[in-house]
């Protein structure tokens, strides 16, 4: 049923990554221009310091609770479970957080870190605008100057988020190069960073980029799985059987999965964007069509052509529309610990409709991919099976797409 | 030098390459070098050979030949546009290595391939080194590869007697400069300022101290690049270092002047760069 049983789970090894060079098994590392090597080393040192710093952790905890709204509920979707006639579906409600998605967890952590490092300015890339909004929000909260790079195509697709960022005081800089989407926004963000390293922190939004970003962003998102684990123990007295999460860069999924990695009985499914078809250029399913390579500072699975040029991608969901995946996911894929699959644009849209109608919850298009896979499997699983789906974001930003998609 | 992480003595001449030979020759003549960057395939595959030959006739001592990449995050807008034109013209790494022998036919000036790591990785590092050598390349610079991640790459390049060139930047500690120098042969590429490639009005104040720091950690020749776009800047850099690299300014000239004026215009531009400041031209 799942790819997870094909190799013995290495267990504890999985939570000891990355090694000193920032490698998750063979994946990860640092592939950046020399000018950025000093700054990423400085960032790693600063991060290792605050990781142990009780005062920093207490401040982060306070903001996560009182500003962002943690803990988020683990909600039993009874009607939906009933309708599917199989497993019990529980939703981890990251969509209820301030700014509407899990992105705020990481932004609060990195924002506090930027302040600690004495950086007066933060920059970030954004695709759907969720990470941009969360970054702009935290910058406003902490009094930091903020610049957000966004592909001009995405700016058109996600106009309300552009306005939100501007209202929050951020500068939104349109990116006209390349495919004018997330990948190009990251290129432009890196160019800014390499120019302004002295006073600027690059607030990377996912578990991508050079070490220490994949580790650091994972750590800031771990709270999702830590809460879910505790909530599961309290609610059903045992761990869930299945975890489902969508995988763009992979921050919400690694955040949910991480604290369960050593629990061999918990099966995990990462859901990539299957787009229109599995032809190169029509999707963002890196484990279906990619191979290992280097993009944006890390060695991981990348959608690319035989000459090593990065492919363009497509997904109805801007947050999943990216040619590379976090290196830790690449390692978990290789180890066989997490199963990766993909869901098409149409299936995600249908799942969004289903969840809206059955539970009164309009999901983000990204999260709708995870919902779709959980719904797909539910009827094949017993009624005693507990499946947790990470509802990583809410659907407000996607109303325009829902409206024009014809799902009504 | 306190440490040699790669266990190899760096004299700059260990491969007796064309690069070291050219620096030695310049030294004997008490001259400094000019490195000219061209984007392979810009504006067409045929044009590259013609422009390369013309630029060398005009006095370029070294050619840095850019191999276009889809996501050139270390490059400014001028080289980004050139990469897009070159990719449209079909300039993949494989194509460049196939055509390089004809492009550089009869040219003694060393050719350094300048690219990003992923195309090399996908080509196969050993196969790339072998084919680059056979095509007549003298050195390779992969802008997003630092010595820490370069073990296999360095072994492959050395096996083929190709110079590996790494960057030193204003943000590099002395320790990092030493690391870059100890992994490099031929020369060390000093980045004049933080930021991407592109023309600038003024050279950074931090350049002179950076060059001094680099001199203290290595006896390799130093080539300074990023932002150098006119004869005045070339001369300032040549006073400090062993060679000046001009990239975006030349690529800009190709973009604006080649379509109407042909390769001769690019040659004229290189001659202008080599002129003593004060004289009017271009």
XYZ file of C-alpha atoms in Angstrom:
690
model
C 0.000 0.000 0.000
C 2.777 2.415 0.758
C 6.417 2.642 -0.194
C 7.354 2.913 3.438
C 7.859 -0.772 4.135
C 10.313 -1.386 1.333
C 13.340 -0.833 3.548
C 13.850 -1.202 7.241
C 13.361 2.115 8.956
C 16.705 3.327 10.197
C 14.927 4.892 13.163
C 16.989 7.246 15.273
C 19.416 8.086 12.457
C 16.661 10.039 10.769
C 16.437 12.588 13.543
C 20.186 13.085 13.827
C 20.457 14.894 10.517
C 21.983 17.111 9.299
C 25.661 16.352 9.853
C 28.266 19.056 10.407
C 28.370 19.888 6.691
C 24.624 20.333 6.577
C 24.025 17.003 4.864
C 20.950 14.850 5.291
C 22.592 11.623 4.158
C 23.925 12.727 0.750
C 21.510 15.658 0.351
C 21.742 19.281 1.447
C 25.059 21.073 1.922
C 26.020 24.566 0.834
C 26.252 25.609 -2.807
C 26.402 29.380 -2.803
C 28.703 32.075 -4.159
C 31.674 32.748 -1.888
C 30.224 36.084 -0.753
C 27.397 34.221 0.988
C 29.586 31.631 2.722
C 30.605 33.980 5.532
C 26.997 35.053 6.152
C 25.607 31.503 6.216
C 28.355 30.487 8.628
C 27.489 33.477 10.804
C 23.818 32.511 10.603
C 24.560 28.955 11.619
C 26.568 30.111 14.642
C 23.830 32.526 15.685
C 21.167 29.877 15.255
C 23.061 27.265 17.277
C 23.350 29.826 20.042
C 19.642 30.699 20.229
C 18.689 27.049 19.989
C 20.089 26.650 23.504
C 19.074 30.083 24.740
C 16.216 29.888 27.252
C 15.331 33.560 26.928
C 15.055 33.359 23.132
C 12.977 30.209 23.290
C 10.664 31.714 25.909
C 10.111 34.811 23.778
C 9.388 32.672 20.713
C 6.970 30.551 22.701
C 5.196 33.645 23.998
C 4.758 35.047 20.481
C 3.643 31.696 19.064
C 0.948 31.547 21.726
C -0.240 35.130 22.058
C 0.526 36.566 18.634
C 0.169 33.607 16.275
C -2.480 31.666 18.201
C -0.839 28.377 19.103
C -1.625 25.639 19.907
C -3.812 24.903 16.894
C -6.606 22.345 17.287
C -6.476 18.749 16.112
C -9.989 18.605 14.782
C -11.959 15.428 14.066
C -13.630 15.867 10.677
C -16.550 13.591 11.511
C -18.841 14.273 8.593
C -16.001 13.963 6.130
C -14.813 10.684 7.717
C -18.370 9.374 7.673
C -18.839 10.267 4.022
C -15.608 8.524 3.004
C -16.630 5.453 4.985
C -13.168 4.536 6.177
C -10.429 6.070 8.304
C -11.061 8.790 10.849
C -9.756 12.050 9.439
C -8.264 14.603 11.805
C -7.181 18.038 10.650
C -4.234 19.853 12.195
C -5.623 23.362 11.944
C -2.606 25.477 10.981
C -5.066 27.433 8.850
C -6.348 29.065 12.039
C -3.048 30.770 12.777
C -2.574 34.508 12.412
C -1.865 35.305 8.735
C -3.624 32.112 7.725
C -0.903 29.491 7.411
C 1.931 27.672 9.160
C 4.444 30.114 7.665
C 4.192 32.388 10.723
C 5.898 29.733 12.926
C 9.116 30.048 10.975
C 8.875 33.808 10.437
C 8.624 34.493 14.155
C 11.671 32.341 14.807
C 13.802 33.858 12.065
C 12.554 37.380 12.774
C 13.688 37.132 16.385
C 16.974 35.666 15.200
C 17.503 38.524 12.719
C 16.982 41.001 15.535
C 19.383 39.100 17.734
C 21.979 39.224 14.943
C 21.548 42.978 14.656
C 20.135 42.866 11.129
C 17.835 45.820 10.551
C 16.416 44.485 7.309
C 14.773 41.238 6.269
C 14.095 40.069 2.737
C 12.105 37.089 1.532
C 10.738 35.384 -1.528
C 7.122 34.466 -1.860
C 5.062 32.411 -4.276
C 1.443 32.434 -3.172
C 2.171 35.353 -0.885
C 1.643 33.467 2.385
C 5.286 33.548 3.358
C 5.525 37.147 2.196
C 2.560 38.152 4.334
C 3.945 36.290 7.353
C 7.364 37.906 6.884
C 5.856 41.383 6.466
C 3.762 40.766 9.584
C 6.720 39.757 11.710
C 8.797 42.637 10.331
C 6.050 45.048 11.396
C 5.841 43.386 14.805
C 9.585 43.588 15.387
C 10.243 46.926 13.673
C 12.368 45.557 10.823
C 12.595 46.945 7.292
C 11.105 44.410 4.876
C 11.438 43.686 1.147
C 9.517 40.871 -0.504
C 10.417 39.476 -3.912
C 7.495 38.083 -5.875
C 7.219 36.957 -9.488
C 5.025 39.300 -11.482
C 2.894 36.359 -12.580
C 2.287 35.428 -8.943
C 1.543 39.071 -8.112
C -1.274 38.972 -10.624
C -2.534 35.594 -9.310
C -2.400 36.672 -5.668
C -3.245 40.372 -5.731
C -4.912 40.517 -2.267
C -1.722 39.258 -0.616
C 0.305 41.908 -2.438
C -1.928 44.543 -0.913
C -1.673 42.929 2.540
C 2.118 43.035 2.429
C 2.087 46.684 1.397
C -0.423 47.550 4.105
C 1.944 45.911 6.582
C 4.681 48.272 5.437
C 6.705 45.933 3.238
C 8.077 46.791 -0.174
C 6.927 44.227 -2.731
C 9.375 44.000 -5.608
C 8.089 42.434 -8.828
C 10.407 39.890 -10.426
C 10.337 39.976 -14.220
C 13.094 37.467 -14.930
C 12.799 33.833 -15.997
C 9.413 32.240 -15.413
C 8.330 35.154 -13.164
C 7.355 32.776 -10.331
C 8.765 31.516 -7.017
C 12.046 30.167 -8.381
C 12.864 33.523 -9.937
C 11.818 35.355 -6.784
C 14.405 33.279 -4.892
C 17.080 34.134 -7.486
C 16.277 37.809 -7.014
C 16.212 37.503 -3.218
C 19.649 35.843 -3.265
C 20.951 38.654 -5.483
C 19.708 41.198 -2.965
C 21.235 39.245 -0.093
C 24.620 38.887 -1.777
C 24.615 42.676 -2.269
C 23.348 43.760 1.158
C 24.655 41.006 3.431
C 25.964 43.396 6.052
C 22.572 44.594 7.309
C 20.188 42.040 5.786
C 18.823 38.676 6.856
C 17.356 36.449 4.152
C 14.223 35.023 5.723
C 13.899 31.804 3.735
C 10.350 30.491 3.812
C 10.882 26.786 3.421
C 13.275 23.938 4.204
C 15.387 24.878 1.188
C 18.584 26.757 0.514
C 22.059 26.304 1.960
C 22.696 24.876 5.419
C 21.539 25.925 8.053
C 18.204 26.906 6.460
C 16.724 23.419 5.978
C 17.569 22.495 9.574
C 16.553 25.825 11.069
C 13.222 26.131 9.258
C 12.425 22.523 10.181
C 13.159 23.252 13.816
C 10.858 26.288 13.769
C 8.096 24.173 12.167
C 8.541 21.155 14.450
C 5.984 22.646 16.786
C 3.259 21.325 14.445
C 4.246 17.693 14.993
C 5.061 18.175 18.663
C 1.562 19.476 19.300
C -0.085 16.864 17.095
C 1.746 14.086 18.912
C 0.669 15.332 22.309
C -2.896 15.973 21.130
C -3.104 12.466 19.678
C -1.911 10.919 22.943
C -4.452 12.963 24.907
C -7.353 12.385 22.533
C -6.974 8.744 21.536
C -4.293 7.528 23.860
C -2.082 6.483 20.979
C -0.268 7.798 17.951
C -1.966 8.298 14.578
C -1.600 5.630 11.892
C -1.157 8.045 8.996
C 0.118 11.569 8.468
C -0.634 13.473 5.280
C 0.893 16.807 4.243
C 1.524 18.659 1.015
C 5.125 19.178 -0.080
C 6.255 22.302 -1.927
C 9.612 23.135 -0.421
C 8.367 20.938 2.373
C 8.211 23.023 5.551
C 4.705 22.171 6.764
C 5.239 18.490 6.027
C 8.615 18.202 7.739
C 7.139 20.180 10.618
C 4.381 17.595 11.053
C 6.509 14.516 10.321
C 9.668 15.221 12.257
C 8.604 14.250 15.759
C 7.069 11.009 14.486
C 10.048 9.828 12.420
C 11.214 7.363 15.025
C 7.718 5.933 15.542
C 7.895 3.191 12.976
C 4.185 2.432 13.149
C 3.283 5.923 11.908
C 3.042 6.038 8.130
C 3.752 9.333 6.427
C 2.664 10.539 3.037
C 4.036 13.664 1.374
C 1.871 14.992 -1.444
C 3.437 16.895 -4.329
C 1.705 18.893 -7.040
C 0.803 16.671 -9.977
C -0.368 19.697 -11.970
C -1.875 19.085 -15.409
C 0.123 16.008 -16.329
C 3.407 14.318 -15.556
C 5.178 15.793 -18.575
C 8.142 17.972 -17.597
C 6.857 21.528 -17.271
C 3.308 20.479 -16.394
C 3.801 19.596 -12.714
C 5.951 20.025 -9.606
C 6.278 16.359 -8.549
C 10.033 16.215 -7.953
C 10.038 12.605 -6.819
C 8.067 11.574 -9.892
C 10.096 13.437 -12.511
C 13.189 14.938 -10.909
C 16.694 13.785 -10.198
C 19.382 14.915 -7.772
C 20.986 18.242 -8.586
C 21.805 21.639 -7.149
C 19.419 24.558 -6.994
C 19.410 27.572 -4.687
C 22.225 26.362 -2.522
C 21.240 22.774 -1.842
C 21.698 19.312 -3.358
C 18.341 17.621 -3.682
C 15.760 16.294 -6.148
C 15.272 18.887 -8.879
C 13.091 19.017 -11.975
C 15.540 19.690 -14.777
C 16.411 18.833 -18.339
C 19.289 16.518 -19.349
C 21.630 19.536 -19.651
C 21.082 20.471 -16.008
C 18.944 23.494 -16.796
C 16.144 23.950 -14.295
C 12.701 23.107 -15.645
C 9.676 25.306 -15.421
C 6.890 23.887 -13.300
C 3.150 24.140 -13.106
C 0.679 23.840 -10.286
C -2.685 25.453 -9.718
C -1.230 26.157 -6.282
C 1.490 28.826 -6.332
C 2.948 27.534 -3.040
C 3.759 24.126 -4.546
C 4.951 25.480 -7.889
C 8.703 25.031 -7.418
C 11.263 22.741 -9.110
C 13.203 21.554 -6.025
C 12.275 19.921 -2.730
C 13.850 20.276 0.706
C 16.958 18.078 1.037
C 15.683 16.353 4.180
C 12.703 15.113 2.174
C 15.112 13.775 -0.446
C 16.874 11.843 2.309
C 13.604 10.548 3.792
C 12.533 9.471 0.320
C 15.797 7.596 -0.231
C 15.555 5.998 3.215
C 12.022 4.885 2.407
C 10.708 6.423 5.605
C 8.209 8.767 3.947
C 6.114 7.877 0.941
C 5.796 10.643 -1.665
C 2.950 10.825 -4.098
C 1.231 13.489 -6.158
C -2.233 14.862 -6.717
C -3.444 16.679 -9.838
C -4.816 20.228 -10.033
C -8.294 18.840 -10.623
C -8.164 16.438 -7.666
C -6.986 19.228 -5.347
C -9.797 21.522 -6.487
C -12.340 18.765 -5.946
C -10.983 18.094 -2.441
C -11.240 21.795 -1.592
C -14.877 21.737 -2.625
C -15.541 18.595 -0.619
C -13.939 19.939 2.559
C -15.744 23.274 2.209
C -19.147 21.625 1.801
C -18.744 18.838 4.331
C -16.893 20.539 7.180
C -17.315 24.265 6.588
C -13.573 24.733 6.113
C -12.173 26.311 2.951
C -8.567 25.090 2.618
C -5.645 26.692 0.839
C -5.010 25.043 -2.521
C -1.684 23.727 -1.220
C -3.344 21.981 1.731
C -6.121 20.729 -0.539
C -3.516 18.435 -2.136
C -2.986 16.689 1.216
C -6.726 16.515 1.795
C -7.220 14.953 -1.643
C -4.753 12.158 -0.941
C -6.286 11.470 2.489
C -9.759 11.296 0.938
C -8.488 9.052 -1.809
C -7.138 6.532 0.700
C -9.781 6.818 3.395
C -12.225 4.265 1.937
C -9.458 1.653 1.728
C -8.630 1.981 5.419
C -10.528 0.655 8.419
C -12.740 2.814 10.618
C -10.305 2.470 13.496
C -7.480 3.980 11.441
C -6.496 7.500 12.486
C -5.269 9.795 9.725
C -3.956 13.271 10.483
C -3.956 15.779 7.636
C -1.971 18.968 7.966
C -4.330 21.751 6.990
C -1.399 24.079 6.482
C -3.317 27.135 5.294
C -6.726 28.643 4.730
C -8.294 29.325 1.367
C -9.016 33.061 1.441
C -6.126 33.813 -0.891
C -7.412 31.234 -3.390
C -10.999 32.420 -3.726
C -10.266 33.919 -7.136
C -8.888 30.626 -8.416
C -11.746 28.632 -6.889
C -14.181 31.020 -8.502
C -12.664 30.752 -11.978
C -12.034 26.989 -11.758
C -15.648 26.042 -12.192
C -15.807 23.843 -9.080
C -19.242 25.139 -8.176
C 50.410 29.351 4.749
C 49.324 27.586 7.878
C 47.084 25.002 6.352
C 46.761 23.163 3.094
C 43.439 21.378 3.256
C 43.989 19.886 -0.147
C 47.522 18.813 0.544
C 48.865 20.425 -2.580
C 51.534 23.061 -2.849
C 50.184 26.110 -4.602
C 52.750 27.783 -6.701
C 50.388 28.806 -9.443
C 52.426 26.822 -11.900
C 51.818 23.278 -10.820
C 50.077 22.364 -14.043
C 52.420 24.510 -16.141
C 49.182 25.569 -17.691
C 48.643 28.220 -20.283
C 47.160 30.356 -17.514
C 50.283 30.297 -15.379
C 52.466 30.708 -18.443
C 50.551 33.798 -19.499
C 50.850 35.350 -16.046
C 54.565 34.550 -16.039
C 54.972 36.157 -19.434
C 53.054 39.263 -18.340
C 55.296 39.398 -15.275
C 58.429 39.291 -17.406
C 57.084 42.160 -19.492
C 56.092 44.017 -16.316
C 52.523 44.111 -17.543
C 49.189 43.355 -15.991
C 46.500 41.222 -17.586
C 43.032 41.836 -18.978
C 40.452 39.065 -18.666
C 37.456 39.462 -20.954
C 34.211 37.646 -20.193
C 32.013 36.524 -23.068
C 28.775 34.589 -22.866
C 29.009 31.521 -25.093
C 26.172 31.546 -27.604
C 25.388 35.237 -27.269
C 23.875 36.287 -29.554
C 24.454 33.066 -31.532
C 26.761 30.056 -31.523
C 28.473 31.255 -34.707
C 29.025 34.761 -33.332
C 30.892 33.503 -30.258
C 33.859 32.213 -32.256
C 34.097 35.401 -34.282
C 33.849 37.653 -31.218
C 36.327 35.557 -29.242
C 38.931 35.757 -31.984
C 38.407 39.496 -32.406
C 38.616 40.180 -28.658
C 41.911 38.318 -28.411
C 43.282 40.228 -31.410
C 42.262 43.412 -29.606
C 44.441 42.460 -26.666
C 42.495 40.305 -24.212
C 45.038 38.192 -22.322
C 42.513 35.658 -21.034
C 38.983 34.695 -22.020
C 36.389 33.832 -19.444
C 33.736 31.968 -21.355
C 30.361 31.954 -19.640
C 28.230 28.862 -20.103
C 24.607 29.945 -19.686
C 22.474 28.590 -16.835
C 18.725 28.914 -16.378
C 19.046 30.398 -12.873
C 22.120 32.641 -12.743
C 21.702 33.931 -9.197
C 25.178 35.465 -8.983
C 24.634 37.562 -12.088
C 23.145 40.983 -12.633
C 20.647 41.898 -15.365
C 23.151 42.295 -18.239
C 24.545 38.770 -17.935
C 21.086 37.367 -17.140
C 19.821 38.732 -20.462
C 22.868 37.347 -22.254
C 22.236 33.923 -20.689
C 18.653 34.012 -21.921
C 19.783 34.875 -25.446
C 22.434 32.163 -25.334
C 20.002 29.510 -24.096
C 17.605 30.437 -26.879
C 20.511 29.999 -29.297
C 21.045 26.459 -27.943
C 24.215 27.006 -25.924
C 24.148 24.043 -23.552
C 27.346 22.932 -21.815
C 27.628 20.013 -24.246
C 27.254 22.306 -27.233
C 29.845 24.734 -25.864
C 32.393 21.961 -25.355
C 31.718 20.667 -28.849
C 32.228 24.067 -30.446
C 35.063 25.395 -28.289
C 37.873 23.870 -30.411
C 36.677 25.751 -33.481
C 35.944 28.957 -31.539
C 39.426 29.136 -30.079
C 41.253 27.790 -33.132
C 44.705 29.362 -33.256
C 44.115 31.395 -30.095
C 46.870 31.147 -27.501
C 45.049 33.153 -24.827
C 43.859 30.810 -22.065
C 40.129 30.067 -21.884
C 38.421 29.672 -18.521
C 34.919 28.220 -18.438
C 32.687 30.159 -16.082
C 29.438 28.518 -15.100
C 27.188 27.176 -12.339
C 27.586 23.789 -10.726
C 24.424 21.945 -11.758
C 25.159 21.688 -15.498
C 28.585 20.219 -14.647
C 27.052 17.816 -12.155
C 24.486 16.594 -14.682
C 27.120 16.247 -17.414
C 29.087 14.035 -15.057
C 32.055 15.627 -13.320
C 34.731 13.308 -14.732
C 33.263 13.364 -18.228
C 33.046 17.139 -18.081
C 36.691 17.499 -17.037
C 37.816 15.126 -19.785
C 35.746 16.826 -22.498
C 36.661 20.330 -21.325
C 40.331 19.454 -21.528
C 39.936 17.918 -24.957
C 38.030 20.973 -26.125
C 40.975 23.147 -25.170
C 39.736 24.765 -21.972
C 42.429 25.780 -19.493
C 40.467 26.372 -16.309
C 37.021 26.198 -14.765
C 35.173 28.457 -12.347
C 31.841 27.247 -10.942
C 30.430 30.271 -9.187
C 28.178 28.439 -6.720
C 30.743 25.835 -5.741
C 33.117 26.502 -2.846
C 36.097 24.313 -1.886
C 34.118 22.620 0.907
C 31.880 20.833 -1.607
C 34.473 20.427 -4.332
C 36.411 17.232 -3.500
C 35.283 15.203 -6.490
C 35.373 18.205 -8.799
C 38.932 19.100 -7.787
C 40.152 15.559 -8.273
C 38.589 15.400 -11.724
C 39.965 18.770 -12.825
C 43.452 18.004 -11.554
C 43.411 14.640 -13.265
C 42.879 16.505 -16.522
C 45.384 19.250 -15.677
C 42.695 21.896 -15.691
C 43.017 24.846 -13.331
C 40.235 25.115 -10.748
C 39.577 28.719 -9.874
C 37.717 29.794 -6.759
C 36.541 33.159 -5.499
C 37.657 35.357 -2.641
C 35.197 38.028 -1.592
C 35.029 41.001 0.785
C 33.023 38.794 3.170
C 35.674 36.037 3.144
C 37.665 35.726 6.346
C 41.430 35.275 6.023
C 40.800 31.619 6.688
C 38.331 31.413 3.817
C 40.696 33.291 1.489
C 43.357 30.774 2.362
C 40.937 27.920 1.652
C 39.977 29.379 -1.745
C 43.599 29.975 -2.658
C 44.736 26.539 -1.599
C 42.057 24.920 -3.756
C 42.802 27.183 -6.747
C 45.530 27.038 -9.339
C 46.333 29.460 -12.140
C 44.989 32.431 -10.231
C 42.643 33.443 -7.438
C 39.565 35.381 -8.514
C 38.965 38.297 -6.182
C 35.414 39.646 -6.140
C 35.723 43.415 -5.901
C 32.594 43.934 -3.822
C 29.558 42.167 -2.424
C 26.770 41.743 -4.936
C 26.116 40.346 -8.363
C 27.982 40.937 -11.600
C 27.343 44.260 -13.307
C 28.827 47.593 -14.318
C 29.456 50.133 -11.562
C 30.468 53.782 -11.512
C 32.977 53.341 -8.752
C 35.171 50.638 -7.336
C 34.508 49.595 -3.759
C 36.618 51.132 -0.992
C 37.073 47.640 0.374
C 39.011 46.431 -2.672
C 42.514 47.512 -1.727
C 42.391 45.956 1.770
C 40.918 42.773 0.309
C 43.704 42.481 -2.258
C 46.238 43.052 0.528
C 44.678 40.277 2.605
C 44.716 37.955 -0.403
C 48.393 38.691 -1.059
C 49.175 37.663 2.490
C 47.653 34.213 2.111
C 48.728 33.240 -1.393
C 51.419 33.663 -4.001
C 48.932 32.957 -6.792
C 48.265 35.768 -9.247
C 45.134 37.740 -8.361
C 42.468 38.663 -10.904
C 39.857 41.166 -9.754
C 36.366 41.199 -11.195
C 32.764 42.367 -10.659
C 31.835 45.932 -11.555
C 34.850 46.870 -13.680
C 33.625 48.653 -16.774
C 35.958 51.389 -18.003
C 39.670 52.052 -18.664
C 40.068 54.040 -15.444
C 38.825 51.137 -13.362
C 40.915 48.657 -15.349
C 43.985 50.706 -14.585
C 43.216 51.056 -10.876
C 42.675 47.330 -10.596
C 45.797 46.515 -12.579
C 47.830 48.657 -10.193
C 46.532 46.637 -7.248
C 46.291 43.153 -8.696
C 47.661 41.050 -11.553
C 44.663 41.185 -13.860
C 41.338 42.951 -14.260
C 38.229 41.048 -15.336
C 35.682 42.900 -17.438
C 32.395 41.074 -17.801
C 29.085 42.879 -17.955
C 30.527 45.903 -19.785
C 31.729 43.683 -22.634
C 28.515 41.669 -22.662
C 26.606 44.938 -22.754
C 28.692 45.997 -25.742
C 27.858 42.706 -27.465
C 24.172 43.310 -26.771
C 24.156 46.867 -28.095
C 26.816 46.977 -30.777
C 27.261 43.512 -32.247
C 23.947 43.383 -34.128
C 24.760 46.539 -36.120
C 28.543 46.809 -35.913
C 29.719 43.203 -35.801
C 32.700 41.788 -33.938
C 34.923 44.726 -34.901
C 32.938 46.913 -32.520
C 33.620 44.519 -29.648
C 37.312 44.560 -30.538
C 37.211 48.355 -30.451
C 35.602 48.235 -27.038
C 38.382 45.997 -25.707
C 41.003 48.344 -27.189
C 39.269 51.213 -25.409
C 39.406 49.317 -22.124
C 43.145 48.913 -22.578
C 43.761 52.567 -23.331
C 45.294 54.892 -20.834
C 42.553 56.809 -19.070
C 42.054 60.304 -20.284
C 41.958 59.477 -23.963
C 38.591 59.673 -25.635
C 37.234 56.701 -27.485
C 34.333 54.302 -27.771
